Every structure is written in structure tokens, then in C-alpha cells.
Amino acid sequence: AAFETLAGIIHLGDVLPPERPGQDPRDVDEKVDIHERSVAWAAKLLGFDPDMLKRTVTVKRIQVAGRTSFYEENHTWQQAQSVLRGLMVTIYGRLFHRLVRKMNTVLADGATPHHGAELTLLDIYGFEDLGRNSLEQLLINLTNERLQQLFSQRCLVAEQQTYLQEGLVYRKVDVEDRSA
């Protein structure tokens, strides 16, 4: 299921064509073009209804308080891109968390009190230099975000707790949680 999910994310990245020269990405009157084949593949791999995925990307539904009906208007190209990016990041984030939980469970099963199982992650430098960044860059960026958040939580927040417990004077550093 993990490979299908990753393949679905790749196809989501191809749903919108690049901006056309001269196109205003904020133009609300211009209908957003999408690649139907990419929608179909992404929907199939991710278990979505293709028509619902297409509508989610291209149409904004607004419900007025106290009413059961919806008002609909087309997304701009920028809005459609934001919807897709949010969907991709959310799906990848959930997959990442699921895989980490699974790895932690498997690694913990083989651990002993003196020798814990270990997993090392290596960030491979160089994908940033590609002419066209793809899934590899997305995965590296999201992984780095999670590692940075873990570092911030474990080191900075823990250090501030120690300073507080020991009554030391320090300037509080707010750690922004960007994991959502």
C-alpha cells in the first residue's frame, strides 16, 4: 500500500499543468485545466472517486451558516495548486507517520535492555540541484522538516525545561510546530 500511495502522490503532482505564459494564476474567471489521466491514476491509486477528486481540485464549495445548500465557484489556478499541495503533504505525512510507527514497533520487538535496535537516516545532498525536483525532493524536504521538528522538541524544549527546573535565567525560545 505504501508504494501505491507514493505513486498516487506523484500522479497528484501532475494533475495541474504548469502556468501558461501570460496566465494570471489568480484569475477567478478562467477555468482551471487539469490532466484527466493524472486525476484518474491518482484516484485509483489513492482510493478516491475520480470525479470527487477533480471537483475538490477545481471547485470551492461554500456553505452559508443556517442553510443546507452550498454555493460553488471555480478555484483559481493558485487555489487549485494549494489544494493539491495540501492534499499531497497530508497524505505523505500520514504515510510517513504510519511507516515510522511500524518501524518503531518492529525495532522495539528486537530490542534488549542493553542493546536497542537502531535505524539511521541519511539525508542525501544533491537533489536540490536537479532541473526538475520530483518525489525525491518532496520526500527529503518532508523528512527534514520532521527531523528538524524532532530536534527542536527534544533539544530546545528539553533544554529550556532544564533551565526552568534549575532556576536559571534564560530567554524563552518558542518552537513552532510545523508538522501539520
Coordinates of N, CA and C in Angstrom, one line a residue:
A1 N 0.8 -1.2 0.0 CA 0.0 0.0 0.0 C 0.9 1.3 0.0
A2 N 2.1 1.2 0.6 CA 2.9 2.4 0.6 C 3.3 2.8 -0.8
F3 N 3.7 1.9 -1.6 CA 4.2 2.2 -3.0 C 3.0 2.8 -3.8
E4 N 1.8 2.2 -3.6 CA 0.6 2.8 -4.3 C 0.4 4.2 -3.9
T5 N 0.5 4.4 -2.6 CA 0.3 5.8 -2.0 C 1.3 6.7 -2.6
L6 N 2.6 6.3 -2.6 CA 3.6 7.2 -3.2 C 3.4 7.5 -4.7
A7 N 3.0 6.4 -5.4 CA 2.7 6.6 -6.8 C 1.5 7.6 -7.0
G8 N 0.5 7.4 -6.1 CA -0.7 8.3 -6.2 C -0.3 9.8 -5.9
I9 N 0.7 10.0 -5.0 CA 1.2 11.4 -4.7 C 1.9 11.9 -6.0
I10 N 2.7 11.1 -6.6 CA 3.3 11.5 -7.8 C 2.3 11.9 -8.9
H11 N 1.3 11.1 -9.1 CA 0.2 11.5 -10.0 C -0.5 12.8 -9.6
L12 N -0.7 13.0 -8.3 CA -1.3 14.2 -7.9 C -0.5 15.4 -8.3
G13 N 0.8 15.2 -8.3 CA 1.7 16.3 -8.7 C 1.6 16.7 -10.2
D14 N 1.0 15.8 -11.0 CA 0.9 16.0 -12.4 C -0.5 16.4 -12.8
V15 N -1.4 16.6 -11.8 CA -2.8 16.9 -12.1 C -3.0 18.3 -12.8
L16 N -2.2 19.3 -12.3 CA -2.3 20.6 -12.9 C -1.2 20.8 -13.9
P17 N -1.5 21.3 -15.0 CA -0.4 21.7 -16.0 C 0.3 22.9 -15.4
P18 N 1.5 23.2 -15.9 CA 2.2 24.4 -15.4 C 1.4 25.7 -15.9
E19 N 1.7 26.8 -15.2 CA 1.1 28.0 -15.6 C 1.4 28.3 -17.1
R20 N 0.4 28.8 -17.8 CA 0.6 29.2 -19.2 C 1.2 30.6 -19.2
P21 N 2.1 30.9 -20.2 CA 2.7 32.2 -20.3 C 1.5 33.2 -20.4
G22 N 1.6 34.3 -19.7 CA 0.5 35.3 -19.7 C -0.7 35.0 -18.9
Q23 N -0.8 33.8 -18.3 CA -1.9 33.4 -17.5 C -1.8 34.1 -16.1
D24 N -2.9 34.7 -15.6 CA -2.9 35.2 -14.3 C -3.4 34.1 -13.4
P25 N -2.5 33.5 -12.5 CA -2.9 32.4 -11.7 C -4.0 32.8 -10.6
R26 N -4.3 34.1 -10.5 CA -5.4 34.5 -9.6 C -6.7 34.8 -10.2
D27 N -6.7 34.6 -11.6 CA -7.9 34.9 -12.3 C -9.1 33.9 -12.0
V28 N -10.1 34.5 -11.4 CA -11.2 33.6 -11.0 C -12.2 33.3 -12.1
D29 N -12.1 34.0 -13.2 CA -12.9 33.8 -14.4 C -12.4 32.7 -15.3
E30 N -11.1 32.4 -15.2 CA -10.6 31.3 -16.0 C -10.7 30.0 -15.4
K31 N -11.3 29.0 -16.1 CA -11.4 27.7 -15.6 C -10.1 27.0 -15.5
V32 N -9.9 26.2 -14.4 CA -8.6 25.5 -14.2 C -8.6 24.3 -15.1
D33 N -7.6 24.1 -15.9 CA -7.4 22.9 -16.7 C -6.7 21.9 -15.8
I34 N -7.1 20.6 -16.0 CA -6.4 19.5 -15.3 C -6.1 18.4 -16.3
H35 N -5.1 17.6 -15.9 CA -4.8 16.4 -16.7 C -5.7 15.3 -16.2
E36 N -6.7 14.9 -17.0 CA -7.7 13.9 -16.7 C -7.0 12.5 -16.3
R37 N -6.0 12.2 -17.1 CA -5.3 10.9 -16.9 C -4.6 10.9 -15.6
S38 N -4.0 12.0 -15.2 CA -3.3 12.0 -13.9 C -4.4 11.9 -12.7
V39 N -5.5 12.6 -12.9 CA -6.6 12.5 -11.9 C -7.1 11.1 -11.8
A40 N -7.3 10.4 -12.9 CA -7.7 9.0 -12.9 C -6.7 8.1 -12.2
W41 N -5.5 8.2 -12.5 CA -4.5 7.4 -11.9 C -4.3 7.7 -10.4
A42 N -4.3 9.0 -10.0 CA -4.2 9.3 -8.6 C -5.4 8.8 -7.8
A43 N -6.5 9.0 -8.4 CA -7.7 8.5 -7.7 C -7.7 7.0 -7.5
K44 N -7.3 6.3 -8.6 CA -7.3 4.8 -8.5 C -6.3 4.4 -7.4
L45 N -5.1 4.9 -7.5 CA -4.0 4.5 -6.5 C -4.3 4.9 -5.1
L46 N -5.0 6.0 -4.9 CA -5.3 6.5 -3.5 C -6.7 6.1 -3.0
G47 N -7.5 5.4 -3.9 CA -8.8 5.0 -3.4 C -9.8 6.1 -3.4
F48 N -9.7 7.1 -4.2 CA -10.6 8.3 -4.3 C -11.5 8.1 -5.5
D49 N -12.7 8.7 -5.4 CA -13.6 8.8 -6.5 C -13.0 9.8 -7.5
P50 N -12.7 9.5 -8.7 CA -12.1 10.5 -9.7 C -12.9 11.8 -9.8
D51 N -14.2 11.7 -9.9 CA -15.0 12.9 -10.1 C -14.9 13.8 -8.8
M52 N -14.9 13.2 -7.6 CA -14.8 13.9 -6.4 C -13.4 14.6 -6.3
L53 N -12.4 13.9 -6.7 CA -11.0 14.5 -6.7 C -11.0 15.7 -7.6
K54 N -11.5 15.5 -8.8 CA -11.5 16.6 -9.8 C -12.2 17.8 -9.3
R55 N -13.4 17.6 -8.7 CA -14.2 18.7 -8.1 C -13.5 19.3 -6.9
T56 N -12.8 18.5 -6.1 CA -12.1 19.1 -5.0 C -11.0 20.0 -5.4
V57 N -10.3 19.7 -6.5 CA -9.2 20.5 -7.0 C -9.7 21.7 -7.7
T58 N -10.9 21.6 -8.4 CA -11.3 22.7 -9.3 C -12.4 23.6 -8.8
V59 N -13.1 23.1 -7.8 CA -14.3 23.9 -7.3 C -14.3 24.1 -5.8
K60 N -14.6 25.3 -5.4 CA -14.7 25.6 -4.0 C -16.2 25.6 -3.6
R61 N -16.5 24.9 -2.5 CA -17.9 24.8 -2.0 C -18.0 25.6 -0.8
I62 N -19.0 26.5 -0.7 CA -19.1 27.4 0.4 C -20.5 27.2 1.0
Q63 N -20.6 26.9 2.3 CA -22.0 26.7 2.9 C -22.2 27.9 3.8
V64 N -23.4 28.6 3.6 CA -23.7 29.7 4.4 C -24.3 29.2 5.7
A65 N -24.0 29.8 6.8 CA -24.5 29.3 8.1 C -26.0 29.3 8.2
G66 N -26.6 28.3 8.7 CA -28.0 28.1 8.8 C -28.7 27.6 7.5
R67 N -27.9 27.3 6.5 CA -28.5 26.8 5.3 C -27.9 25.4 5.0
T68 N -28.7 24.6 4.3 CA -28.2 23.3 3.9 C -27.6 23.3 2.5
S69 N -27.9 24.3 1.7 CA -27.3 24.4 0.4 C -25.9 24.9 0.3
F70 N -25.2 24.7 -0.8 CA -23.9 25.2 -1.0 C -23.8 26.1 -2.2
Y71 N -22.9 27.1 -2.1 CA -22.6 28.0 -3.2 C -21.3 27.4 -3.7
E72 N -21.1 27.3 -5.0 CA -19.9 26.8 -5.6 C -19.3 27.9 -6.6
E73 N -18.0 27.9 -6.6 CA -17.3 28.8 -7.6 C -16.0 28.1 -7.9
N74 N -15.5 28.4 -9.1 CA -14.3 27.7 -9.6 C -13.1 28.2 -8.8
H75 N -12.1 27.3 -8.5 CA -10.9 27.7 -7.9 C -10.0 28.4 -9.0
T76 N -9.2 29.3 -8.5 CA -8.2 29.9 -9.4 C -7.1 28.8 -9.6
W77 N -6.1 29.0 -10.5 CA -5.0 28.1 -10.6 C -4.2 28.0 -9.3
Q78 N -4.0 29.2 -8.7 CA -3.3 29.2 -7.4 C -4.0 28.4 -6.3
Q79 N -5.3 28.6 -6.2 CA -6.1 27.9 -5.2 C -6.0 26.4 -5.5
A80 N -6.2 26.0 -6.8 CA -6.1 24.6 -7.1 C -4.8 24.0 -6.8
Q81 N -3.7 24.7 -7.0 CA -2.4 24.3 -6.7 C -2.2 24.1 -5.2
S82 N -2.8 25.1 -4.4 CA -2.7 25.0 -2.9 C -3.5 23.8 -2.4
V83 N -4.6 23.5 -3.0 CA -5.4 22.3 -2.6 C -4.6 21.0 -2.9
L84 N -4.0 21.0 -4.1 CA -3.2 19.8 -4.4 C -2.0 19.6 -3.5
R85 N -1.3 20.7 -3.2 CA -0.1 20.7 -2.4 C -0.5 20.2 -1.0
G86 N -1.6 20.8 -0.4 CA -2.1 20.4 0.9 C -2.5 18.9 1.0
L87 N -3.1 18.5 -0.1 CA -3.5 17.1 -0.1 C -2.3 16.2 -0.2
M88 N -1.3 16.5 -1.0 CA -0.1 15.7 -1.1 C 0.7 15.7 0.2
V89 N 0.8 16.8 0.8 CA 1.6 16.9 2.1 C 0.9 16.1 3.2
T90 N -0.5 16.2 3.2 CA -1.2 15.5 4.2 C -1.1 14.0 4.0
I91 N -1.3 13.5 2.8 CA -1.2 12.1 2.5 C 0.2 11.6 2.8
Y92 N 1.2 12.3 2.3 CA 2.6 11.8 2.6 C 2.9 11.9 4.1
G93 N 2.4 12.9 4.8 CA 2.6 13.0 6.3 C 2.0 11.8 7.0
R94 N 0.8 11.4 6.6 CA 0.2 10.3 7.3 C 0.9 9.0 6.9
L95 N 1.3 8.8 5.7 CA 2.1 7.6 5.3 C 3.4 7.6 6.1
F96 N 4.1 8.7 6.2 CA 5.3 8.8 6.9 C 5.1 8.4 8.4
H97 N 4.1 8.9 9.0 CA 3.9 8.6 10.4 C 3.5 7.1 10.6
R98 N 2.8 6.6 9.6 CA 2.4 5.1 9.7 C 3.7 4.3 9.6
L99 N 4.5 4.6 8.6 CA 5.7 3.8 8.4 C 6.7 4.0 9.6
V100 N 6.8 5.1 10.2 CA 7.6 5.3 11.4 C 7.1 4.5 12.6
R101 N 5.8 4.5 12.8 CA 5.2 3.7 13.8 C 5.4 2.2 13.6
K102 N 5.3 1.8 12.4 CA 5.6 0.4 12.1 C 7.0 0.0 12.3
M103 N 7.9 0.9 11.8 CA 9.4 0.6 12.1 C 9.7 0.6 13.6
N104 N 9.1 1.6 14.3 CA 9.4 1.6 15.8 C 8.9 0.3 16.4
T105 N 7.7 -0.2 16.0 CA 7.2 -1.4 16.6 C 8.1 -2.6 16.3
V106 N 8.5 -2.7 15.0 CA 9.4 -3.8 14.6 C 10.8 -3.7 15.3
L107 N 11.3 -2.5 15.4 CA 12.6 -2.3 16.0 C 12.5 -2.6 17.5
A108 N 11.4 -2.2 18.1 CA 11.3 -2.4 19.6 C 11.1 -3.8 19.9
D109 N 10.5 -4.6 19.0 CA 10.4 -6.1 19.3 C 11.7 -6.8 19.4
G110 N 12.8 -6.3 18.7 CA 14.1 -6.9 18.7 C 15.0 -6.3 19.7
A111 N 14.6 -5.3 20.4 CA 15.5 -4.6 21.4 C 15.6 -5.4 22.7
T112 N 16.8 -5.2 23.2 CA 17.1 -5.8 24.6 C 17.4 -4.6 25.5
P113 N 17.4 -4.8 26.8 CA 17.7 -3.7 27.7 C 19.0 -3.0 27.5
H114 N 20.0 -3.7 27.0 CA 21.3 -3.1 26.8 C 21.6 -2.8 25.4
H115 N 20.9 -3.4 24.4 CA 21.2 -3.2 23.0 C 19.9 -2.9 22.3
G116 N 19.5 -1.7 22.1 CA 18.3 -1.4 21.4 C 18.6 -1.5 19.9
A117 N 17.5 -1.8 19.2 CA 17.6 -1.8 17.7 C 17.8 -0.4 17.3
E118 N 18.4 -0.2 16.1 CA 18.7 1.2 15.7 C 18.4 1.3 14.2
L119 N 18.0 2.5 13.9 CA 17.7 2.9 12.5 C 18.4 4.2 12.2
T120 N 19.2 4.3 11.2 CA 19.8 5.6 10.9 C 19.3 6.1 9.6
L121 N 19.0 7.4 9.6 CA 18.5 8.1 8.4 C 19.6 9.0 7.8
L122 N 19.9 8.9 6.5 CA 20.9 9.7 5.9 C 20.2 10.6 4.9
D123 N 20.4 11.9 5.0 CA 19.9 12.9 4.1 C 20.9 13.0 2.9
I124 N 20.5 12.6 1.7 CA 21.4 12.6 0.6 C 21.4 14.0 0.0
Y125 N 22.5 14.7 0.0 CA 22.6 16.0 -0.6 C 22.6 15.9 -2.1
G126 N 22.0 16.9 -2.8 CA 22.2 17.0 -4.2 C 20.9 17.0 -5.0
F127 N 19.8 16.6 -4.4 CA 18.5 16.6 -5.2 C 18.1 18.1 -5.4
E128 N 18.5 19.0 -4.6 CA 18.1 20.4 -4.8 C 18.7 20.9 -6.1
D129 N 19.7 20.3 -6.6 CA 20.3 20.8 -7.8 C 19.7 20.3 -9.1
L130 N 18.7 19.4 -9.0 CA 18.1 18.9 -10.2 C 17.3 20.0 -10.9
G131 N 17.2 19.9 -12.2 CA 16.5 20.8 -13.0 C 15.0 20.7 -12.7
R132 N 14.5 19.6 -12.4 CA 13.1 19.4 -12.1 C 13.0 18.5 -10.8
N133 N 12.6 19.2 -9.7 CA 12.5 18.4 -8.5 C 11.3 17.6 -8.5
S134 N 11.4 16.4 -8.0 CA 10.3 15.4 -8.0 C 10.0 14.8 -6.7
L135 N 9.5 13.6 -6.7 CA 9.1 13.0 -5.4 C 10.3 12.9 -4.5
E136 N 11.5 12.6 -5.0 CA 12.7 12.5 -4.1 C 12.8 13.8 -3.3
Q137 N 12.7 15.0 -3.9 CA 12.8 16.2 -3.2 C 11.7 16.4 -2.2
L138 N 10.5 16.0 -2.6 CA 9.4 16.1 -1.6 C 9.6 15.3 -0.4
L139 N 10.1 14.0 -0.6 CA 10.3 13.1 0.5 C 11.4 13.6 1.4
I140 N 12.5 14.1 0.8 CA 13.6 14.7 1.6 C 13.2 15.9 2.4
N141 N 12.5 16.8 1.7 CA 12.0 18.0 2.4 C 11.1 17.7 3.6
L142 N 10.1 16.8 3.4 CA 9.2 16.5 4.4 C 9.9 15.7 5.6
T143 N 10.9 14.8 5.2 CA 11.6 14.1 6.2 C 12.5 15.1 7.0
N144 N 13.1 16.0 6.3 CA 13.9 17.0 7.0 C 13.1 17.9 8.0
E145 N 11.9 18.2 7.5 CA 11.0 19.0 8.4 C 10.7 18.2 9.7
R146 N 10.4 16.9 9.5 CA 10.1 16.1 10.7 C 11.3 16.0 11.6
L147 N 12.5 15.8 11.0 CA 13.7 15.7 11.8 C 14.0 17.0 12.5
Q148 N 13.8 18.1 11.8 CA 14.1 19.4 12.5 C 13.1 19.6 13.6
Q149 N 11.8 19.2 13.4 CA 10.9 19.4 14.5 C 11.2 18.5 15.7
L150 N 11.7 17.3 15.4 CA 12.1 16.3 16.5 C 13.3 16.9 17.2
F151 N 14.3 17.5 16.5 CA 15.4 18.1 17.1 C 15.0 19.2 18.0
S152 N 14.1 20.1 17.5 CA 13.6 21.3 18.2 C 12.9 20.8 19.5
Q153 N 12.1 19.9 19.4 CA 11.3 19.4 20.5 C 12.3 18.7 21.6
R154 N 13.1 17.8 21.1 CA 14.0 17.1 22.0 C 15.0 18.0 22.6
C155 N 15.7 18.8 21.8 CA 16.8 19.6 22.3 C 16.4 20.9 23.0
L156 N 15.8 21.8 22.1 CA 15.5 23.1 22.6 C 14.5 23.1 23.8
V157 N 13.4 22.4 23.6 CA 12.3 22.4 24.6 C 12.9 21.7 25.9
A158 N 13.6 20.6 25.7 CA 14.1 19.9 26.9 C 15.1 20.8 27.6
E159 N 16.0 21.5 26.9 CA 17.0 22.4 27.5 C 16.3 23.5 28.3
Q160 N 15.2 24.0 27.7 CA 14.5 25.1 28.4 C 13.8 24.6 29.7
Q161 N 13.4 23.3 29.6 CA 12.8 22.7 30.8 C 13.8 22.6 31.9
T162 N 15.0 22.2 31.5 CA 16.1 22.0 32.5 C 16.5 23.4 33.1
Y163 N 16.6 24.4 32.3 CA 16.9 25.7 32.8 C 15.8 26.2 33.8
L164 N 14.6 25.9 33.5 CA 13.4 26.3 34.3 C 13.5 25.5 35.6
Q165 N 13.8 24.2 35.6 CA 13.9 23.4 36.8 C 15.0 23.8 37.7
E166 N 16.1 24.3 37.1 CA 17.3 24.7 37.8 C 17.3 26.1 38.2
G167 N 16.2 26.9 37.8 CA 16.1 28.3 38.2 C 17.1 29.2 37.5
L168 N 17.5 28.8 36.3 CA 18.5 29.6 35.5 C 17.7 30.6 34.7
V169 N 18.3 31.8 34.5 CA 17.7 32.8 33.7 C 18.0 32.5 32.3
Y170 N 17.0 32.6 31.5 CA 17.2 32.4 30.0 C 16.1 33.1 29.3
R171 N 16.3 33.3 28.0 CA 15.3 33.8 27.1 C 14.6 32.7 26.4
K172 N 13.3 32.6 26.6 CA 12.5 31.6 26.1 C 12.5 31.6 24.6
V173 N 12.7 30.5 23.9 CA 12.6 30.4 22.5 C 11.3 29.6 22.2
D174 N 10.4 30.2 21.4 CA 9.2 29.5 21.0 C 9.6 28.6 19.9
V175 N 9.2 27.3 20.0 CA 9.4 26.3 18.9 C 8.1 26.2 18.2
E176 N 8.2 26.6 16.9 CA 7.0 26.5 16.0 C 6.8 25.1 15.6
D177 N 5.5 24.6 15.8 CA 5.2 23.2 15.4 C 4.6 23.3 13.9
R178 N 5.5 22.9 13.0 CA 5.1 22.9 11.6 C 4.7 21.5 11.0
S179 N 4.3 20.7 11.9 CA 4.1 19.3 11.5 C 2.8 19.1 10.8
A180 N 1.9 20.0 10.9 CA 0.5 19.9 10.3 C 0.5 20.0 8.9

